[in-house]
Short mmCIF file of C-alpha atoms in Angstrom, two decimals:
data_model
loop_
_atom_site.label_atom_id
_atom_site.label_comp_id
_atom_site.label_asym_id
_atom_site.label_seq_id
_atom_site.Cartn_x
_atom_site.Cartn_y
_atom_site.Cartn_z
CA UNK A 8 98.32 69.76 118.60
CA UNK A 9 95.23 70.61 116.55
CA UNK A 10 94.59 74.14 115.36
CA UNK A 11 91.79 76.15 116.95
CA UNK A 12 90.89 77.92 113.71
CA UNK A 13 92.20 77.52 110.18
CA UNK A 14 91.91 78.65 106.57
CA UNK A 15 93.57 77.43 103.40
CA UNK A 16 96.57 79.67 104.11
CA UNK A 17 97.02 79.38 107.84
CA UNK A 18 96.15 78.28 111.36
CA UNK A 19 95.57 79.74 114.80
CA UNK A 20 96.61 77.66 117.82
CA UNK A 21 95.29 78.07 121.34
CA UNK A 22 97.95 78.18 124.04
CA UNK A 23 101.09 79.88 125.30
CA UNK A 24 103.18 80.58 122.19
CA UNK A 25 106.54 80.67 123.98
CA UNK A 26 105.95 77.14 125.25
CA UNK A 27 104.35 75.76 122.08
CA UNK A 28 107.05 77.09 119.76
CA UNK A 29 109.62 75.04 121.68
CA UNK A 30 107.79 71.77 121.04
CA UNK A 31 108.73 69.22 118.41
CA UNK A 32 105.64 70.04 116.35
CA UNK A 33 106.83 73.59 115.65
CA UNK A 34 110.57 72.98 115.36
CA UNK A 35 110.03 72.46 111.64
CA UNK A 36 109.47 76.23 111.41
CA UNK A 37 113.14 76.90 112.21
CA UNK A 38 114.52 79.36 109.65
CA UNK A 39 111.29 79.45 107.65
CA UNK A 40 109.35 82.44 109.01
CA UNK A 41 109.62 85.49 106.74
CA UNK A 42 107.92 87.98 109.05
CA UNK A 43 107.13 87.93 112.76
CA UNK A 44 104.74 90.79 113.42
CA UNK A 45 103.07 91.19 116.77
CA UNK A 46 101.82 93.51 119.47
CA UNK A 47 102.70 91.71 122.70
CA UNK A 48 101.02 92.67 125.98
CA UNK A 49 102.31 96.13 126.87
CA UNK A 50 104.37 96.72 130.06
CA UNK A 51 101.49 98.49 131.81
CA UNK A 52 101.34 99.36 135.49
CA UNK A 53 98.29 97.22 136.17
CA UNK A 54 97.23 93.78 135.04
CA UNK A 55 94.74 93.72 132.14
CA UNK A 56 92.18 91.08 131.17
CA UNK A 57 94.21 90.06 128.12
CA UNK A 58 97.20 89.18 130.35
CA UNK A 59 100.42 91.09 130.87
CA UNK A 60 103.37 90.93 133.19
CA UNK A 61 104.46 94.08 135.00
CA UNK A 62 107.77 95.58 136.08
CA UNK A 63 110.83 93.35 136.33
CA UNK A 64 108.72 90.27 135.58
CA UNK A 65 107.84 91.83 132.23
CA UNK A 66 111.49 92.46 131.33
CA UNK A 67 112.40 88.85 132.15
CA UNK A 68 109.43 87.59 130.16
CA UNK A 69 110.23 89.80 127.18
CA UNK A 70 113.90 88.76 127.14
CA UNK A 71 112.80 85.22 126.20
CA UNK A 72 111.49 86.42 122.85
CA UNK A 73 114.83 87.13 121.17
CA UNK A 74 116.30 83.60 121.00
CA UNK A 75 112.94 82.05 120.05
CA UNK A 76 112.22 84.59 117.31
CA UNK A 77 115.78 84.40 116.00
CA UNK A 78 115.58 80.64 115.57
CA UNK A 79 112.30 80.86 113.66
CA UNK A 80 113.32 83.71 111.37
CA UNK A 81 114.55 83.20 107.80
CA UNK A 82 117.93 84.77 107.07
CA UNK A 83 116.28 87.65 105.17
CA UNK A 84 113.24 87.80 107.46
CA UNK A 85 112.07 90.59 109.76
CA UNK A 86 110.59 91.07 113.21
CA UNK A 87 108.10 93.90 113.77
CA UNK A 88 106.98 94.62 117.34
CA UNK A 89 104.51 97.30 118.44
CA UNK A 90 104.86 98.36 122.07
CA UNK A 91 103.59 101.25 124.18
CA UNK A 92 105.27 103.38 126.80
CA UNK A 93 105.47 102.35 130.45
CA UNK A 94 105.15 104.44 133.61
CA UNK A 95 106.52 103.98 137.11
CA UNK A 96 103.84 102.74 139.56
CA UNK A 97 102.35 105.61 141.57
CA UNK A 98 104.72 108.19 140.08
CA UNK A 99 104.37 110.73 137.22
CA UNK A 100 107.59 109.36 135.76
CA UNK A 101 107.95 107.44 132.53
CA UNK A 102 109.63 104.07 132.88
CA UNK A 103 112.56 102.95 130.74
CA UNK A 104 111.22 99.39 130.74
CA UNK A 105 110.20 99.40 127.08
CA UNK A 106 113.67 100.65 126.13
CA UNK A 107 115.30 97.97 128.26
CA UNK A 108 113.21 95.42 126.38
CA UNK A 109 114.43 96.77 123.03
CA UNK A 110 118.04 96.63 124.18
CA UNK A 111 117.51 93.09 125.43
CA UNK A 112 116.62 92.12 121.85
CA UNK A 113 119.10 94.27 119.95
CA UNK A 114 122.08 93.62 122.24
CA UNK A 115 121.64 89.87 122.57
CA UNK A 116 124.93 88.48 121.23
CA UNK A 117 123.56 84.97 120.77
CA UNK A 118 120.87 86.11 118.33
CA UNK A 119 122.65 88.87 116.46
CA UNK A 120 119.43 90.83 116.08
CA UNK A 121 119.74 94.52 115.25
CA UNK A 122 117.31 97.43 115.09
CA UNK A 123 116.71 98.22 111.41
CA UNK A 124 114.37 101.17 111.94
CA UNK A 125 111.93 102.56 114.48
CA UNK A 126 108.43 103.74 113.55
CA UNK A 127 106.08 105.89 115.59
CA UNK A 128 102.33 105.30 115.47
CA UNK A 129 100.48 108.46 116.56
CA UNK A 130 96.82 108.16 117.53
CA UNK A 131 95.20 111.54 118.36
CA UNK A 132 91.99 109.76 119.42
CA UNK A 133 93.70 107.80 122.18
CA UNK A 134 92.10 108.28 125.59
CA UNK A 135 94.10 110.50 127.99
CA UNK A 136 96.65 108.38 129.81
CA UNK A 137 98.08 107.83 132.32
CA UNK A 138 94.80 109.16 133.71
CA UNK A 139 96.11 109.94 137.21
CA UNK A 140 98.73 112.33 135.85
CA UNK A 141 96.84 113.67 132.81
CA UNK A 142 93.18 114.16 133.72
CA UNK A 143 93.19 114.06 137.54
CA UNK A 144 96.36 115.88 138.61
CA UNK A 145 97.01 117.43 135.15
CA UNK A 146 100.77 117.09 135.43
CA UNK A 147 101.58 115.36 132.14
CA UNK A 148 100.64 115.45 128.45
CA UNK A 149 98.59 112.66 126.85
CA UNK A 150 100.63 109.56 126.00
CA UNK A 151 99.35 109.26 122.43
CA UNK A 152 101.76 107.08 120.49
CA UNK A 153 103.29 103.62 120.38
CA UNK A 154 106.70 102.47 119.20
CA UNK A 155 107.11 100.01 116.34
CA UNK A 156 110.49 98.31 116.16
CA UNK A 157 111.71 96.63 113.01
CA UNK A 158 114.51 94.15 113.72
CA UNK A 159 116.36 91.56 111.64
CA UNK A 160 119.25 89.09 111.67
CA UNK A 161 121.34 91.10 109.21
CA UNK A 162 121.55 94.60 107.79
CA UNK A 163 119.65 93.77 104.60
CA UNK A 164 116.37 91.94 105.29
CA UNK A 165 113.89 91.62 102.44
CA UNK A 166 112.17 95.00 101.95
CA UNK A 167 110.75 97.09 99.11
CA UNK A 168 109.41 100.56 99.87
CA UNK A 169 108.03 100.89 96.33
CA UNK A 170 105.21 98.56 97.47
CA UNK A 171 104.03 100.99 100.18
CA UNK A 172 104.04 104.35 98.41
CA UNK A 173 101.97 107.26 99.69
CA UNK A 174 99.73 109.28 97.35
CA UNK A 175 101.47 112.42 96.17
CA UNK A 176 100.61 115.71 97.84
CA UNK A 177 98.68 118.38 95.93
CA UNK A 178 101.85 120.41 95.42
CA UNK A 179 103.72 117.37 94.08
CA UNK A 180 100.89 116.51 91.69
CA UNK A 181 100.96 120.10 90.43
CA UNK A 182 104.74 119.91 89.99
CA UNK A 183 104.39 116.76 87.90
CA UNK A 184 101.77 118.49 85.74
CA UNK A 185 103.81 121.66 85.17
CA UNK A 186 107.20 119.89 85.07
CA UNK A 187 108.64 122.95 86.76
CA UNK A 188 110.11 123.70 90.21
CA UNK A 189 112.86 125.68 91.88
CA UNK A 190 116.10 123.74 91.61
CA UNK A 191 119.45 124.63 93.14
CA UNK A 192 121.03 124.78 96.58
CA UNK A 193 118.72 124.85 99.61
CA UNK A 194 119.52 126.41 103.03
CA UNK A 195 120.24 122.85 104.19
CA UNK A 196 123.03 122.81 101.54
CA UNK A 197 121.26 120.07 99.56
CA UNK A 198 121.67 120.66 95.83
CA UNK A 199 118.36 119.91 94.08
CA UNK A 200 118.88 118.96 90.44
CA UNK A 201 116.65 120.46 87.70
CA UNK A 202 115.16 117.05 86.81
CA UNK A 203 115.32 115.15 90.11
CA UNK A 204 111.59 115.46 90.89
CA UNK A 205 110.05 115.30 87.41
CA UNK A 206 109.51 111.54 87.15
CA UNK A 207 106.17 110.12 88.30
CA UNK A 208 106.92 107.09 90.49
CA UNK A 209 103.27 106.52 91.38
CA UNK A 210 103.60 108.00 94.85
CA UNK A 211 106.08 109.20 97.45
CA UNK A 212 108.17 107.05 99.77
CA UNK A 213 106.40 106.27 103.06
CA UNK A 214 107.57 107.90 106.28
CA UNK A 215 108.29 106.10 109.55
CA UNK A 216 105.58 108.16 111.26
CA UNK A 217 102.12 106.59 111.13
CA UNK A 218 99.51 109.27 111.56
CA UNK A 219 96.16 107.62 112.24
CA UNK A 220 94.18 110.83 111.77
CA UNK A 221 94.93 114.31 110.34
CA UNK A 222 97.16 116.54 112.42
CA UNK A 223 95.31 119.54 110.98
CA UNK A 224 91.65 119.80 109.96
CA UNK A 225 92.34 120.84 106.35
CA UNK A 226 95.30 118.53 105.89
CA UNK A 227 94.81 115.18 104.17
CA UNK A 228 96.42 112.13 105.76
CA UNK A 229 98.67 110.64 103.07
CA UNK A 230 98.96 107.02 104.10
CA UNK A 231 100.27 104.29 101.80
CA UNK A 232 97.81 103.31 99.08
CA UNK A 233 97.13 99.94 100.71
CA UNK A 234 96.19 101.36 104.14
CA UNK A 235 94.01 104.34 103.29
CA UNK A 236 91.37 103.31 105.86
CA UNK A 237 93.89 103.69 108.65
CA UNK A 238 91.93 105.61 111.29
CA UNK A 239 91.99 103.89 114.66
CA UNK A 240 88.45 105.06 115.44
CA UNK A 241 87.17 101.60 114.54
CA UNK A 242 84.20 101.43 116.92
CA UNK A 243 81.89 100.89 113.97
CA UNK A 244 83.92 98.70 111.61
CA UNK A 245 82.47 95.41 110.39
CA UNK A 246 84.41 93.26 112.87
CA UNK A 247 83.30 95.38 115.84
CA UNK A 248 79.68 95.44 114.65
CA UNK A 249 79.65 91.66 114.23
CA UNK A 250 81.05 91.24 117.75
CA UNK A 251 78.36 93.52 119.17
CA UNK A 252 75.60 91.66 117.33
CA UNK A 253 76.91 88.41 118.81
CA UNK A 254 77.06 89.93 122.30
CA UNK A 255 80.86 89.66 122.35
CA UNK A 256 83.29 92.27 123.70
CA UNK A 257 86.12 92.69 121.17
CA UNK A 258 89.74 92.38 122.28
CA UNK A 259 90.55 95.73 123.97
CA UNK A 260 94.07 96.11 122.52
CA UNK A 261 93.83 95.04 118.89
CA UNK A 262 96.81 95.75 116.65
CA UNK A 263 95.70 98.08 113.91
CA UNK A 264 95.11 96.33 110.59
CA UNK A 265 96.64 99.25 108.70
CA UNK A 266 99.95 98.68 110.48
CA UNK A 267 99.88 94.97 109.72
CA UNK A 268 98.97 95.60 106.08
CA UNK A 269 101.83 98.05 105.69
CA UNK A 270 104.54 95.72 106.96
CA UNK A 271 103.22 92.63 105.19
CA UNK A 272 103.34 94.52 101.88
CA UNK A 273 106.66 96.18 102.70
CA UNK A 274 108.58 93.14 103.94
CA UNK A 275 107.06 90.03 102.34
CA UNK A 276 105.93 88.50 99.06
CA UNK A 277 102.95 86.29 98.30
CA UNK A 278 103.20 82.81 99.87
CA UNK A 279 105.73 84.00 102.46
CA UNK A 280 105.06 82.86 106.04
CA UNK A 281 103.84 85.45 108.58
CA UNK A 282 103.76 84.64 112.30
CA UNK A 283 102.03 86.39 115.22
CA UNK A 284 102.84 84.73 118.56
CA UNK A 285 100.39 86.99 120.46
CA UNK A 286 97.50 86.87 118.04
CA UNK A 287 94.64 88.32 120.08
CA UNK A 288 91.66 88.42 117.72
CA UNK A 289 94.05 87.52 114.88
CA UNK A 290 94.36 90.74 112.90
CA UNK A 291 97.69 89.49 111.55
CA UNK A 292 96.29 86.19 110.30
CA UNK A 293 93.36 87.95 108.67
CA UNK A 294 95.56 90.50 106.92
CA UNK A 295 98.04 87.85 105.77
CA UNK A 296 95.23 85.68 104.47
CA UNK A 297 93.76 88.58 102.47
CA UNK A 298 97.19 89.21 100.92
CA UNK A 299 97.85 85.58 99.93
CA UNK A 300 100.51 85.00 102.58
CA UNK A 301 100.77 81.88 104.67
CA UNK A 302 100.13 82.63 108.32
CA UNK A 303 100.42 81.17 111.80
CA UNK A 304 99.02 82.73 115.00
CA UNK A 305 98.94 81.81 118.69
CA UNK A 306 96.60 83.09 121.36
CA UNK A 307 96.47 81.99 124.99
CA UNK A 308 92.95 83.26 125.69
CA UNK A 309 90.20 81.12 124.15
CA UNK A 310 87.70 83.98 124.26
CA UNK A 311 89.89 86.15 122.07
CA UNK A 312 90.96 83.27 119.82
CA UNK A 313 87.29 82.62 119.05
CA UNK A 314 87.02 86.14 117.68
CA UNK A 315 89.27 85.10 114.81
CA UNK A 316 86.32 83.36 113.16
CA UNK A 317 84.27 86.53 113.47
CA UNK A 318 87.07 88.55 111.91
CA UNK A 319 87.23 86.27 108.89
CA UNK A 320 83.47 86.58 108.45
CA UNK A 321 84.00 90.36 108.35
CA UNK A 322 85.96 90.20 105.12
#
């Protein structure tokens, strides 16, 4: 099968990834993928243009991912999946479908996958949803975050949090300047040593809470150094502008580049192989290419696959 789009470091293929990855052509990838990072179609109530199963069909579809991903993954590789919440059709009740999908991956005895850590991606600019229960009947709060699950074959996948440090806060920068702070026992019973916070490590360790915009007006968002332009209000970024100029509607559910950047830096090294089986407009391939990683993406919709070329022109 010929690639639909390619660069020196990678290729995007047009077609159903779950079917293509089972073919002889892609069996050579077995045990060689260092990071699978993807945002599969969410388990939404209604069908979307980009394609998604709903209800029990979604759970059955999602359960296929574990064995396929496990076979592709290197022994020290990782799987990162972004997924949103689901709601029961016609009811103001949150579904457990997304949790069932997680358990289907983490409890699959044949694959041995386990949940390494969960991240939350909070987007205060997200439109009020589910609209029926938030803006019409006003019975529920806005569903404003997605889950990000980090899974692996063993307890110690390749990872280095020193590569995704956050800028220090103003108070921490002042502490480093004065070399003075209150040591001793805290109410939590933690004993803070007199020298434990005096060394400048270049930044603080990242949290598992991705805050796309400030929670408070005067508070600075301290995202990792490599994802400082993390805001999800990307209606005027270069990729979106190029799509508009070409009369093209961008993919409506693009995975945020800041998220992809973070995990590529955190979990891989240069020349490692990064795979996105649900590529969309190929944010993953673009990010991996910029960071000198090898990449492979699949997208079933030709319209969205074509946007990959536009993304690479937006560099």
